[in-house]
Each structure stands twice: as structure tokens, then as C-alpha cells.
């Protein structure tokens, strides 16, 4: 192969030469070449790449700003929206069987739900009672790199807001905190959490249930008990008054019999006639019998009266216990409504997941950045020569 | 001129800045190879001179933007020359075939008969093989630069050149060189 290489090399050398008009061509090229001092170097602006980069920056700022506004709006609107959602669900006509007086619709719900309306549970709380005794629960799921550190911080925050930590489980990868906090401090807690964590890494849910039915039942029980107590007290007063009357009657009768017996005994001491004396003895014995009967009746009436009073007193105490129980239930309900029971779950997140979530959250900016890089790589970056 | 010494890089830089002496150095170093290549490609010395001039004019116009990023100056220059040739053929609508009767007149003191014999042998090869041999032996480009000009990988260029030389040897043996 070396021989052919040498042959071809020789062949190539023999074909190289200057053209006949070499000087003329060289002079022409020299003429068109600009002078050194006249050359200016410019720079080709990669317009497309710069354009994409500017759009990417705008998209990034815009997406961050919008997500921040949405986060602020969600905090302000969440509690009332939950209540509205609860009420709107209860208010939906034809769903819970409450007659609304509206003309029936002919949609899917009516065709499917209507036949089953009478089997659905009903709530007898009237619409005129607009009280809202919302028992609230809260849960949050947070992804973080440092579960134990964040868990410790969260406990401090909860306690700092006057709350109570009921259960804590923390390890390197997972954590759980169960807590109780005042209802009026829930928004503060949520604001704190949302400022600590990036929105894609915190998921919250709040549920609220109106305990108005429980409150009404308790109030009804208390009211009934109070009414019953009043009735029992009235019965007691009436019984006492009645017995007072009967007692007076018995006393009058007994006193009359005693006076009659004394009179007959006085008359007997002055009578000498045996027959008359015998008649007086019989009268005295009859009066004594009546007296014994009257006294027995009086004692019986007193005993019956005492038993009646005792029964009334027992009933009254039962009703008063019921009132106290209703009051305690009301107090418990008030505390439950004023307290939010919540759970925060912590989960460790990998770096790759963080990056992926970031690029997804700012996908427009990411896409424009990629386009800017591609445009830059494909840009002709030779400097301009401006004569 | 040795390819890619620091001296050539300086000459190119000075030429980019408009130094005519540097341009003359480049002209003297590359024009014989370029003209020889164009003559063998175009088969017409007059047309080859025109193409040569156009090639240098385009090279001078684009010289300011030239950067050595794996593309040596000679490879860049011959790439421009090949583009100018294609434009010329496109204008003509055809490629001028090899014709020994109208072959170019070699320079004095050249072994004309030997050149003709090699050319006759190369006639049996394909145009791709001849182009490969022109770039390697007339233009005196290294394999990597030949690959860069042809737009193929260096290993591919090396394999093709080996096969082309084998065919050329067989053809030359047939013509009793």
C-alpha cells in the first residue's frame, strides 16, 4: 500500500501549481480586503435566545406571584367557604327529603334520588335557626427534607399559639403530630405553615360540622326539665296548701270532739240519775271513738301528704339533675366548637422530587428556558465584522 | 507551512485583522493546492481560476468569523471551494466529465505522462473515490480534515481511503504503471 501512496503523493504534488493569473487574482483579493483600522468587531445578538430568556423570567415571576396571591386568598376564604359549602349541601332541594315547595326538576338527581327520598336521613333543624356551632377538624400533609427538625418546630408553634400537643411520632422519614388548638388560632397556624413550606409540598384539609342539632336537643331537654321542675314545684305548693286546708279541717273537728267530750264529762259529774249517767257514758264513748277515728284519719292524711311531698321532691331532684346534665352538655359542646383537633403528617421528600416539582410548578418558565438554551446553541456566534 | 502550529494561528489572526502580509502568506501556502484541486475537479483551467478567485473572495469575506473549533483553515477553505464548485455546476446544469483530450496543460517540468496515466487509471473509479484522492493528495489534507470537508467520520474516511487506494492500485496495475 505504501507504493500506491507514494504514487498518489507524487501525482498530487505534480498537480499543484499557481494559476496563470495568480498576481491578478491576488491583487483583486488584496483590494477587497478591508484595512485593519477600518475593521470593527461587533457582536451578534442572539435575539431569539434573549427573547425566550426574557419570557422565561416573566413567566417565572408571574407564576410565583399568582401562586402567592392564590395562597393568600385561600386562607381568607377557606372557613366561610366550608360553612357555605355545608349549608349549601343541606339546603339543596330534594336531596335530604325536606319539602321545599319548589317544582320538581326533571334532571338525573330527581330521577334517581326522588324514589329514595323517604329513606334518606332527615335533619329536623328548622332553617329559621341560623346558628352555626361548627366543630372543626384540620389535617395537613407536609413533605420535607428534615422530618424531625420540622416536627419539633411545629410543636413549638402549636404551643406558642396556646394549643396542646396530644400525640407525637417522629423519625427520620415519617412523623405525625396530633394536636388541639383554639378555633380562632387556626388561621394563624395555617398562615404559619403556609409560610414555612412551598405550596406543592403542603396539602391541607379542613372539615367542619354544624352541631346545631345536638345543641337544640340539649336545649330541648333542659327546657323540658325546667318546665317539669316548675310543674313539680307548683304541685308541691298545691299539695301543701291542700293539706293545710285538710289539716285545719281535721284540727277543727278534733278540737270540737275534745270540747264535746269535756262537756259531756263535766255534765256526767253532776248527774246522779243512773240512766242519764249511762247515756252520758255512751255519748262520751262515742265521742272518743270519733276522736280516735278523726286522729287516725288526720295521721293517715299527714302520712299521705308526706309521701306525696317526698315523691315530688324526688322528681324535682331528677329534673334538676337533668338540667345540670344538659348544662354540662352545652358546656362540652361549646368547648368542642371552640377547639380544633388536628393532625399534621410529615413525610421526607427526595431531592429529585423537589426538583421535579419545581420544574413542574414553573413549567412555562422551564419550557421557555429550554427554548432559550436551544436558540442560543443554534445561534451563529461568530462576531460581526463591520468595515 | 505546517498545519496548525502557533505561527499559522497568528497569521490567520493577523489576516482577520486585515494584515495583507498575512493574507499573502495564506495565499502562497494554499493557492497551489487549491488551484490543482480545482483544475482536476473542473477540468477547465479558466473556470478553475474563476472558481479559485470566488473561493478566496468568499473566504476573505467570511474570514472575520472564522474560528478554529476543530475545523482547520485549509479544511474550511476547501469546503468553500467545494461549495463554489457546486454552485458552478448548478449554474451550468451539468458536471464536466473527464476528457483526456481536453485535459489541462500541466505546469512545466512536470511528468505529464505519469499524471495522465494516473488520471486514466482513476477514470475507472467513482467520482467519490476521485474526490477523496483529490482532497488527500492534491489538497494535501490530513484524514481528519478530509473527513471534515466530506462531512463524514474520520474512521469512515480512513476506511474509504484505504479501499480507494486498493482500487486505484488495481487500476494502475491494469495500466501497467
Coordinates of C-alpha atoms in Angstrom, one line a residue:
Chain A
X1 CA 0.0 0.0 0.0
X2 CA 3.0 2.3 0.6
X3 CA 3.8 2.1 -3.1
X4 CA 0.4 3.3 -4.2
X5 CA 0.6 6.0 -1.5
X6 CA 3.9 7.2 -2.9
X7 CA 2.5 7.2 -6.4
X8 CA -0.5 9.2 -5.4
X9 CA 1.6 11.6 -3.4
X10 CA 3.8 12.3 -6.4
X11 CA 0.7 12.6 -8.6
X12 CA -0.8 15.2 -6.2
X13 CA 2.4 17.2 -5.9
X14 CA 2.7 17.3 -9.7
X15 CA -0.8 18.8 -10.0
X16 CA -0.3 21.6 -7.5
X17 CA 0.7 24.9 -9.1
X18 CA -0.1 28.6 -9.1
X19 CA -2.7 29.8 -11.7
X20 CA -1.5 31.8 -14.6
X21 CA -3.3 34.9 -13.3
X22 CA -2.1 34.4 -9.8
X23 CA -0.9 38.0 -9.4
X24 CA -4.0 39.5 -10.8
X25 CA -6.3 37.4 -8.6
X26 CA -4.1 38.1 -5.6
X27 CA -4.2 41.8 -6.2
X28 CA -8.0 41.7 -6.5
X29 CA -8.3 39.9 -3.2
X30 CA -5.9 42.4 -1.6
X31 CA -8.1 45.2 -2.8
X32 CA -11.3 43.8 -1.4
X33 CA -9.7 43.0 2.0
X34 CA -10.5 45.9 4.3
X35 CA -7.8 47.8 6.2
X36 CA -7.0 46.8 9.7
X37 CA -8.1 50.1 11.3
X38 CA -11.4 50.0 9.5
X39 CA -12.5 46.7 10.9
X40 CA -14.8 46.8 13.9
X41 CA -15.9 43.8 15.7
X42 CA -19.4 43.6 16.6
X43 CA -21.4 41.0 18.3
X44 CA -24.3 39.0 17.0
X45 CA -27.1 39.3 19.5
X46 CA -28.9 36.0 19.8
X47 CA -32.2 37.7 19.6
X48 CA -34.3 34.6 19.8
X49 CA -32.4 33.3 22.8
X50 CA -32.7 36.6 24.6
X51 CA -36.4 36.8 23.8
X52 CA -37.0 33.4 25.2
X53 CA -34.9 34.2 28.3
X54 CA -37.0 37.3 29.0
X55 CA -40.2 35.5 28.5
X56 CA -39.0 32.7 30.9
X57 CA -38.1 35.4 33.5
X58 CA -41.6 37.0 33.1
X59 CA -43.3 33.6 33.3
X60 CA -41.3 32.7 36.5
X61 CA -42.1 35.9 38.2
X62 CA -45.7 35.8 37.1
X63 CA -46.3 32.2 38.2
X64 CA -44.7 32.8 41.6
X65 CA -46.8 36.0 42.1
X66 CA -50.1 34.3 41.1
X67 CA -49.4 31.3 43.3
X68 CA -48.7 33.6 46.2
X69 CA -52.0 35.5 45.6
X70 CA -53.9 32.3 45.4
X71 CA -52.4 31.1 48.6
X72 CA -53.4 34.4 50.4
X73 CA -56.9 34.2 49.0
X74 CA -57.4 30.6 50.0
X75 CA -56.6 31.4 53.7
X76 CA -59.1 34.3 53.8
X77 CA -61.9 32.4 52.1
X78 CA -61.5 28.9 53.4
X79 CA -63.5 28.9 56.6
X80 CA -66.5 30.8 55.3
X81 CA -66.4 28.7 52.1
X82 CA -66.5 25.5 54.2
X83 CA -69.5 26.8 56.0
X84 CA -71.2 27.9 52.9
X85 CA -70.5 24.5 51.3
X86 CA -72.0 22.8 54.3
X87 CA -75.1 24.9 54.3
X88 CA -75.4 24.7 50.5
X89 CA -75.3 21.0 50.7
X90 CA -78.0 20.9 53.4
X91 CA -80.0 23.5 51.5
X92 CA -80.0 21.5 48.3
X93 CA -83.7 20.9 47.5
X94 CA -84.9 17.4 47.1
X95 CA -81.7 15.8 48.4
X96 CA -82.4 15.3 52.1
X97 CA -86.1 14.9 51.9
X98 CA -87.0 18.3 53.3
X99 CA -90.1 19.6 51.4
X100 CA -89.2 22.8 49.7
X101 CA -92.3 23.7 47.9
X102 CA -90.3 24.1 44.7
X103 CA -91.4 22.5 41.5
X104 CA -89.5 19.2 40.9
X105 CA -86.8 19.3 38.4
X106 CA -86.5 16.6 35.8
X107 CA -82.8 16.0 36.0
X108 CA -80.8 13.0 36.9
X109 CA -80.9 13.7 40.7
X110 CA -84.7 13.7 40.6
X111 CA -85.0 10.5 38.6
X112 CA -82.5 8.7 40.8
X113 CA -82.8 10.4 44.2
X114 CA -86.6 11.1 44.3
X115 CA -87.7 7.5 44.8
X116 CA -85.3 7.2 47.7
X117 CA -86.0 10.4 49.4
X118 CA -88.1 9.0 52.2
X119 CA -85.3 6.6 53.1
X120 CA -82.7 9.3 53.5
X121 CA -81.9 10.6 57.0
X122 CA -83.6 13.9 57.7
X123 CA -82.5 16.8 59.9
X124 CA -85.3 18.5 61.7
X125 CA -83.4 21.6 62.5
X126 CA -85.5 24.4 61.0
X127 CA -84.0 26.8 58.6
X128 CA -85.1 29.7 60.8
X129 CA -82.4 28.7 63.3
X130 CA -79.3 30.1 61.6
X131 CA -76.8 29.4 64.4
X132 CA -73.6 27.7 63.4
X133 CA -71.8 25.6 66.0
X134 CA -69.1 24.3 63.8
X135 CA -66.9 21.6 65.2
X136 CA -63.7 21.8 63.1
X137 CA -61.0 19.4 62.4
X138 CA -57.9 20.0 60.4
X139 CA -55.3 17.9 58.8
X140 CA -52.1 18.7 56.9
X141 CA -49.7 16.6 54.9
X142 CA -46.2 18.1 54.6
X143 CA -43.3 16.9 52.6
X144 CA -39.9 18.0 53.9
X145 CA -36.3 17.0 53.9
X146 CA -35.9 17.2 57.7
X147 CA -38.8 15.5 59.4
X148 CA -37.5 15.6 63.0
X149 CA -36.5 19.2 62.9
X150 CA -39.7 20.3 61.3
X151 CA -41.7 18.2 63.7
X152 CA -40.0 19.9 66.7
X153 CA -40.7 23.4 65.2
X154 CA -44.3 22.6 64.6
X155 CA -44.8 21.5 68.2
X156 CA -43.3 24.8 69.3
X157 CA -45.6 26.7 67.0
X158 CA -48.7 24.9 68.3
X159 CA -47.8 25.5 71.9
X160 CA -46.9 29.1 71.1
X161 CA -50.4 29.6 69.8
X162 CA -51.9 28.3 73.0
X163 CA -52.5 24.9 71.7
X164 CA -51.9 21.4 73.1
X165 CA -49.9 18.6 71.6
X166 CA -51.7 15.3 72.2
X167 CA -49.5 12.8 70.4
X168 CA -46.2 12.9 68.6
X169 CA -44.4 10.3 66.5
X170 CA -41.2 11.4 64.7
X171 CA -38.4 9.6 62.9
X172 CA -36.1 10.3 60.0
X173 CA -38.7 9.6 57.3
X174 CA -42.1 10.0 58.8
X175 CA -43.8 12.0 61.5
X176 CA -47.2 12.6 63.0
X177 CA -48.4 15.3 65.4
X178 CA -52.0 15.3 66.8
X179 CA -52.9 18.5 68.5
X180 CA -55.7 20.7 69.8
X181 CA -55.9 24.4 69.3
X182 CA -58.4 27.2 69.8
X183 CA -60.6 27.7 66.7
X184 CA -59.7 31.4 66.5
X185 CA -56.0 30.4 66.3
X186 CA -56.4 28.0 63.4
X187 CA -55.9 30.6 60.7
X188 CA -52.8 31.8 62.4
X189 CA -51.5 28.3 62.5
X190 CA -52.3 27.7 58.8
X191 CA -50.6 31.0 57.8
X192 CA -47.5 29.9 59.7
X193 CA -47.5 26.6 58.0
X194 CA -48.0 28.0 54.5
X195 CA -45.2 30.5 55.0
X196 CA -42.9 27.7 56.1
X197 CA -43.5 25.3 53.2
X198 CA -43.7 25.7 49.4
X199 CA -47.2 25.2 48.2
X200 CA -46.7 22.0 46.3
X201 CA -45.3 20.3 49.4
X202 CA -48.2 21.1 51.8
X203 CA -51.6 19.7 51.4
X204 CA -54.3 20.8 53.9
X205 CA -57.9 19.9 54.5
X206 CA -60.3 21.4 56.9
X207 CA -63.7 19.9 57.8
X208 CA -66.5 21.5 59.9
X209 CA -69.7 20.0 61.1
X210 CA -72.5 22.1 62.5
X211 CA -73.5 20.7 65.9
X212 CA -76.7 22.7 66.0
X213 CA -78.9 19.6 66.1
X214 CA -77.0 18.4 69.2
X215 CA -77.4 21.9 70.8
X216 CA -81.1 22.0 70.1
X217 CA -81.6 18.5 71.5
X218 CA -79.7 19.6 74.7
X219 CA -81.7 22.8 74.9
X220 CA -84.9 20.9 74.4
X221 CA -84.0 18.5 77.2
X222 CA -83.1 21.3 79.5
X223 CA -86.2 23.3 78.7
X224 CA -88.4 20.3 79.3
X225 CA -86.7 19.6 82.6
X226 CA -87.0 23.1 83.7
X227 CA -90.7 23.1 82.8
X228 CA -91.1 19.9 84.7
X229 CA -89.4 21.3 87.8
X230 CA -91.8 24.2 87.7
X231 CA -94.7 21.9 87.5
X232 CA -93.4 19.8 90.4
X233 CA -92.9 22.9 92.5
X234 CA -96.4 24.0 91.7
X235 CA -97.7 20.6 92.6
X236 CA -95.8 20.7 95.8
X237 CA -97.2 24.1 96.7
X238 CA -100.6 22.9 95.8
X239 CA -100.3 19.8 97.9
X240 CA -99.1 21.8 100.9
X241 CA -101.9 24.2 100.5
X242 CA -104.4 21.4 100.2
X243 CA -103.0 19.6 103.2
X244 CA -103.1 22.8 105.2
X245 CA -106.8 23.1 104.5
X246 CA -107.4 19.5 105.4
X247 CA -105.2 19.8 108.4
X248 CA -107.3 22.8 109.6
X249 CA -110.4 20.8 109.0
X250 CA -109.1 17.9 110.9
X251 CA -107.9 20.1 113.7
X252 CA -111.3 21.8 114.0
X253 CA -113.0 18.5 114.0
X254 CA -110.7 17.0 116.6
X255 CA -110.9 20.1 118.8
X256 CA -114.7 20.0 118.5
X257 CA -114.7 16.4 119.6
X258 CA -112.4 17.1 122.5
X259 CA -114.6 20.0 123.6
X260 CA -117.7 17.9 123.3
X261 CA -116.1 15.1 125.4
X262 CA -115.0 17.6 128.1
X263 CA -118.5 19.0 128.2
X264 CA -120.1 15.5 128.5
X265 CA -117.6 14.6 131.2
X266 CA -118.4 17.8 133.1
X267 CA -122.1 17.0 132.7
X268 CA -121.6 13.4 133.9
X269 CA -120.0 14.6 137.1
X270 CA -123.2 16.5 138.0
X271 CA -125.8 13.8 137.0
X272 CA -127.0 11.4 139.7
X273 CA -129.5 9.6 137.7
X274 CA -128.1 6.2 136.7
X275 CA -129.9 6.1 133.3
X276 CA -128.9 9.6 132.4
X277 CA -125.4 8.9 133.6
X278 CA -125.4 5.7 131.4
X279 CA -126.5 7.8 128.4
X280 CA -123.7 10.3 129.0
X281 CA -121.2 7.5 129.3
X282 CA -122.3 6.1 125.9
X283 CA -122.0 9.6 124.4
X284 CA -118.6 10.0 125.8
X285 CA -117.5 6.7 124.4
X286 CA -119.0 7.5 121.0
X287 CA -117.2 10.9 121.1
X288 CA -113.9 9.2 122.0
X289 CA -114.4 6.7 119.1
X290 CA -115.0 9.6 116.7
X291 CA -111.9 11.3 118.1
X292 CA -109.8 8.2 117.6
X293 CA -111.1 7.9 114.0
X294 CA -110.5 11.6 113.4
X295 CA -107.0 11.4 114.7
X296 CA -106.3 8.3 112.7
X297 CA -107.6 10.0 109.6
X298 CA -105.5 13.0 110.3
X299 CA -102.4 10.9 110.8
X300 CA -103.2 9.0 107.6
X301 CA -103.7 12.2 105.7
X302 CA -100.4 13.6 107.1
X303 CA -98.6 10.4 106.1
X304 CA -100.0 10.5 102.6
X305 CA -99.1 14.2 102.3
X306 CA -95.5 13.4 103.4
X307 CA -95.2 10.6 100.9
X308 CA -96.6 12.9 98.2
X309 CA -94.1 15.6 99.1
X310 CA -91.3 13.1 99.1
X311 CA -92.2 11.8 95.7
X312 CA -92.4 15.4 94.4
X313 CA -89.0 16.1 95.9
X314 CA -87.5 13.1 94.2
X315 CA -89.0 14.0 90.9
X316 CA -87.8 17.5 91.3
X317 CA -84.2 16.3 92.0
X318 CA -84.3 14.1 89.0
X319 CA -85.3 17.0 86.8
X320 CA -82.7 19.2 88.4
X321 CA -80.1 16.6 87.7
X322 CA -81.3 16.5 84.1
X323 CA -80.9 20.3 83.9
X324 CA -77.4 20.1 85.2
X325 CA -76.5 17.4 82.7
X326 CA -77.9 19.5 79.9
X327 CA -75.9 22.4 81.0
X328 CA -72.8 20.2 81.1
X329 CA -73.5 19.0 77.6
X330 CA -73.9 22.6 76.5
X331 CA -70.6 23.4 78.0
X332 CA -68.9 20.5 76.4
X333 CA -70.3 21.4 73.0
X334 CA -69.1 24.9 73.5
X335 CA -65.6 23.7 74.2
X336 CA -65.7 21.3 71.2
X337 CA -66.8 24.1 68.9
X338 CA -64.1 26.4 70.3
X339 CA -61.4 23.7 69.8
X340 CA -59.9 22.4 66.6
X341 CA -58.5 18.9 66.7
X342 CA -55.9 18.4 64.0
X343 CA -53.2 16.1 62.7
X344 CA -50.1 17.0 60.8
X345 CA -48.3 14.3 58.9
X346 CA -44.7 14.7 57.9
X347 CA -43.0 12.8 55.1
X348 CA -39.5 13.0 53.9
X349 CA -39.1 14.0 50.2
X350 CA -36.2 13.3 48.0
X351 CA -34.1 16.0 46.2
X352 CA -35.2 14.6 42.8
X353 CA -38.8 15.0 43.8
X354 CA -38.2 18.6 44.9
X355 CA -36.5 19.5 41.5
X356 CA -39.3 17.7 39.6
X357 CA -42.0 19.5 41.5
X358 CA -40.2 22.9 41.0
X359 CA -39.9 22.4 37.2
X360 CA -43.5 21.3 37.0
X361 CA -44.7 24.2 39.1
X362 CA -42.9 26.6 36.8
X363 CA -43.4 24.6 33.6
X364 CA -43.9 27.6 31.4
X365 CA -40.7 29.2 32.6
X366 CA -38.8 25.9 32.3
X367 CA -40.0 25.4 28.8
X368 CA -39.1 28.9 27.8
X369 CA -35.6 28.5 29.4
X370 CA -35.1 25.3 27.4
X371 CA -36.1 27.1 24.2
X372 CA -33.7 29.9 25.1
X373 CA -30.8 27.5 25.5
X374 CA -31.6 25.7 22.3
X375 CA -31.8 29.0 20.5
X376 CA -28.5 30.1 22.0
X377 CA -26.8 26.9 20.9
X378 CA -28.1 27.3 17.4
X379 CA -27.2 30.9 17.1
X380 CA -24.3 31.9 14.9
X381 CA -21.9 33.3 17.4
X382 CA -19.3 34.5 15.0
X383 CA -18.5 38.1 15.7
X384 CA -19.6 40.6 13.1
X385 CA -17.1 42.3 11.0
X386 CA -18.3 45.8 10.2
X387 CA -16.0 47.6 7.9
Chain B
X1 CA 3.6 25.8 6.2
X2 CA 3.0 23.2 8.9
X3 CA -0.7 22.8 9.7
X4 CA -1.7 24.3 13.0
X5 CA 1.3 25.5 14.5
X6 CA 1.0 28.6 16.7
X7 CA 2.6 30.6 13.8
X8 CA -0.3 29.7 11.4
X9 CA -2.8 30.7 14.1
X10 CA -1.1 34.0 14.5
X11 CA -1.0 34.5 10.7
X12 CA -4.8 33.8 10.5
X13 CA -5.5 36.1 13.4
X14 CA -3.5 38.9 11.6
X15 CA -5.2 38.2 8.4
X16 CA -8.6 38.5 10.2
X17 CA -7.4 41.9 11.3
X18 CA -6.7 42.9 7.7
X19 CA -3.0 42.4 7.6
X20 CA -2.3 42.0 3.9
X21 CA 1.1 40.4 4.5
X22 CA -0.6 37.7 6.5
X23 CA -3.1 37.2 3.7
X24 CA -0.3 36.9 1.2
X25 CA 1.3 34.2 3.3
X26 CA -2.0 32.3 3.3
X27 CA -2.4 32.8 -0.4
X28 CA 1.0 31.5 -1.2
X29 CA 0.6 28.4 1.1
X30 CA -2.8 27.3 -0.1
X31 CA -3.4 28.5 -3.6
X32 CA -1.2 25.8 -5.4
X33 CA -3.1 23.0 -3.7
X34 CA -6.4 24.8 -4.2
X35 CA -5.8 25.5 -7.9
X36 CA -4.6 22.0 -8.6
X37 CA -7.6 20.6 -6.8
X38 CA -10.0 22.8 -8.8
X39 CA -8.3 22.1 -12.1
X40 CA -8.7 18.3 -11.6
X41 CA -12.2 18.7 -10.4
X42 CA -13.5 21.2 -13.0
X43 CA -11.3 20.0 -15.9
X44 CA -11.0 23.6 -17.2
X45 CA -8.2 25.9 -16.1
X46 CA -10.1 29.1 -16.9
X47 CA -13.1 28.0 -14.9
X48 CA -10.8 26.8 -12.2
X49 CA -9.2 30.3 -12.0
X50 CA -12.6 31.9 -11.7
X51 CA -13.7 29.4 -9.0
X52 CA -10.4 30.0 -7.3
X53 CA -11.0 33.7 -7.2
X54 CA -14.5 33.3 -6.0
X55 CA -13.3 30.9 -3.3
X56 CA -10.8 33.4 -2.0
X57 CA -13.2 36.3 -2.2
X58 CA -15.8 34.4 -0.1
X59 CA -13.1 33.2 2.3
X60 CA -11.9 36.8 2.8
X61 CA -15.5 38.0 3.4
X62 CA -16.1 35.3 6.0
X63 CA -12.6 35.3 7.5
X64 CA -13.6 37.6 10.3
X65 CA -16.0 35.0 11.6
X66 CA -13.7 32.0 11.2
X67 CA -12.8 30.2 14.5
X68 CA -10.7 27.2 14.9
X69 CA -13.2 24.9 16.6
X70 CA -11.9 21.6 15.2
X71 CA -12.0 22.9 11.7
X72 CA -8.6 23.7 10.3
X73 CA -8.2 26.7 8.0
X74 CA -7.3 24.5 5.0
X75 CA -10.4 22.3 5.5
X76 CA -12.5 25.4 5.8
X77 CA -11.0 26.9 2.6
X78 CA -11.6 23.7 0.6
X79 CA -15.1 23.4 1.9
X80 CA -15.8 26.9 0.5
X81 CA -14.2 25.7 -2.8
X82 CA -16.4 22.7 -3.0
X83 CA -19.5 24.9 -2.4
X84 CA -18.4 27.2 -5.1
X85 CA -17.9 24.3 -7.5
X86 CA -21.4 23.0 -6.7
X87 CA -22.8 26.5 -7.4
X88 CA -20.9 26.5 -10.7
X89 CA -22.3 23.1 -11.7
X90 CA -25.7 24.1 -10.7
X91 CA -25.4 27.2 -12.9
X92 CA -24.2 25.0 -15.8
X93 CA -26.7 22.3 -15.1
X94 CA -24.1 19.6 -15.5
X95 CA -20.8 18.4 -14.4
X96 CA -18.0 18.4 -16.9
X97 CA -16.8 14.7 -17.3
X98 CA -13.2 13.7 -17.5
X99 CA -11.8 14.0 -21.0
X100 CA -8.2 13.3 -21.6
X101 CA -8.3 15.2 -25.0
X102 CA -9.1 18.5 -23.3
X103 CA -7.1 17.8 -20.2
X104 CA -5.4 20.7 -18.6
X105 CA -1.9 21.6 -19.6
X106 CA 0.4 20.8 -16.7
X107 CA 3.0 23.1 -15.4
X108 CA 6.4 22.9 -16.9
X109 CA 8.8 20.4 -15.6
X110 CA 6.0 18.1 -14.6
X111 CA 5.8 14.5 -15.5
X112 CA 2.8 14.9 -17.8
X113 CA 2.7 11.4 -19.0
X114 CA 2.7 10.0 -15.5
X115 CA -0.1 12.3 -14.5
X116 CA -2.1 11.3 -17.5
X117 CA -1.5 7.6 -16.7
X118 CA -2.7 8.0 -13.2
X119 CA -5.7 10.1 -14.3
X120 CA -6.6 7.4 -16.8
X121 CA -6.4 4.8 -14.1
X122 CA -8.5 7.0 -11.8
X123 CA -11.1 7.2 -14.6
X124 CA -12.3 3.7 -13.6
X125 CA -13.0 4.9 -10.1
X126 CA -16.2 6.6 -9.0
X127 CA -16.3 10.4 -8.6
X128 CA -16.5 9.9 -4.8
X129 CA -13.2 7.9 -4.9
X130 CA -11.6 10.6 -7.1
X131 CA -12.8 13.4 -4.8
X132 CA -11.3 11.5 -1.8
X133 CA -8.0 11.2 -3.6
X134 CA -8.0 14.8 -4.7
X135 CA -8.5 16.1 -1.2
X136 CA -5.9 13.7 0.2
X137 CA -3.2 14.1 -2.3
X138 CA -3.7 17.3 -4.3
X139 CA -5.0 19.4 -1.5
X140 CA -2.7 17.5 0.9
X141 CA -5.4 17.5 3.7
X142 CA -4.9 15.1 6.6
X143 CA -7.5 12.4 7.0
X144 CA -9.4 14.3 9.7
X145 CA -9.7 17.4 7.5
X146 CA -10.8 15.2 4.6
X147 CA -13.5 13.8 6.8
X148 CA -14.5 17.2 7.9
X149 CA -14.8 18.5 4.3
X150 CA -16.8 15.5 3.2
X151 CA -18.9 15.5 6.3
X152 CA -18.1 12.0 7.4
X153 CA -16.4 10.5 10.4
X154 CA -12.6 10.2 10.4
X155 CA -12.7 6.4 10.7
X156 CA -15.1 6.3 7.8
X157 CA -12.7 8.5 5.7
X158 CA -9.8 6.3 6.6
X159 CA -11.6 3.1 5.6
X160 CA -12.8 4.6 2.4
X161 CA -9.3 5.9 1.5
X162 CA -7.8 2.5 2.1
X163 CA -10.3 0.9 -0.2
X164 CA -10.0 3.6 -2.8
X165 CA -6.2 3.2 -2.8
X166 CA -6.7 -0.5 -3.3
X167 CA -8.9 0.1 -6.3
X168 CA -6.5 2.7 -7.6
X169 CA -3.6 0.2 -7.3
X170 CA -5.6 -2.4 -9.2
X171 CA -6.5 0.2 -11.8
X172 CA -2.9 1.3 -12.1
X173 CA -1.7 -2.2 -12.4
X174 CA -4.1 -2.6 -15.3
X175 CA -2.5 0.4 -16.9
X176 CA 1.0 -1.1 -16.2
X177 CA 2.3 1.8 -14.0

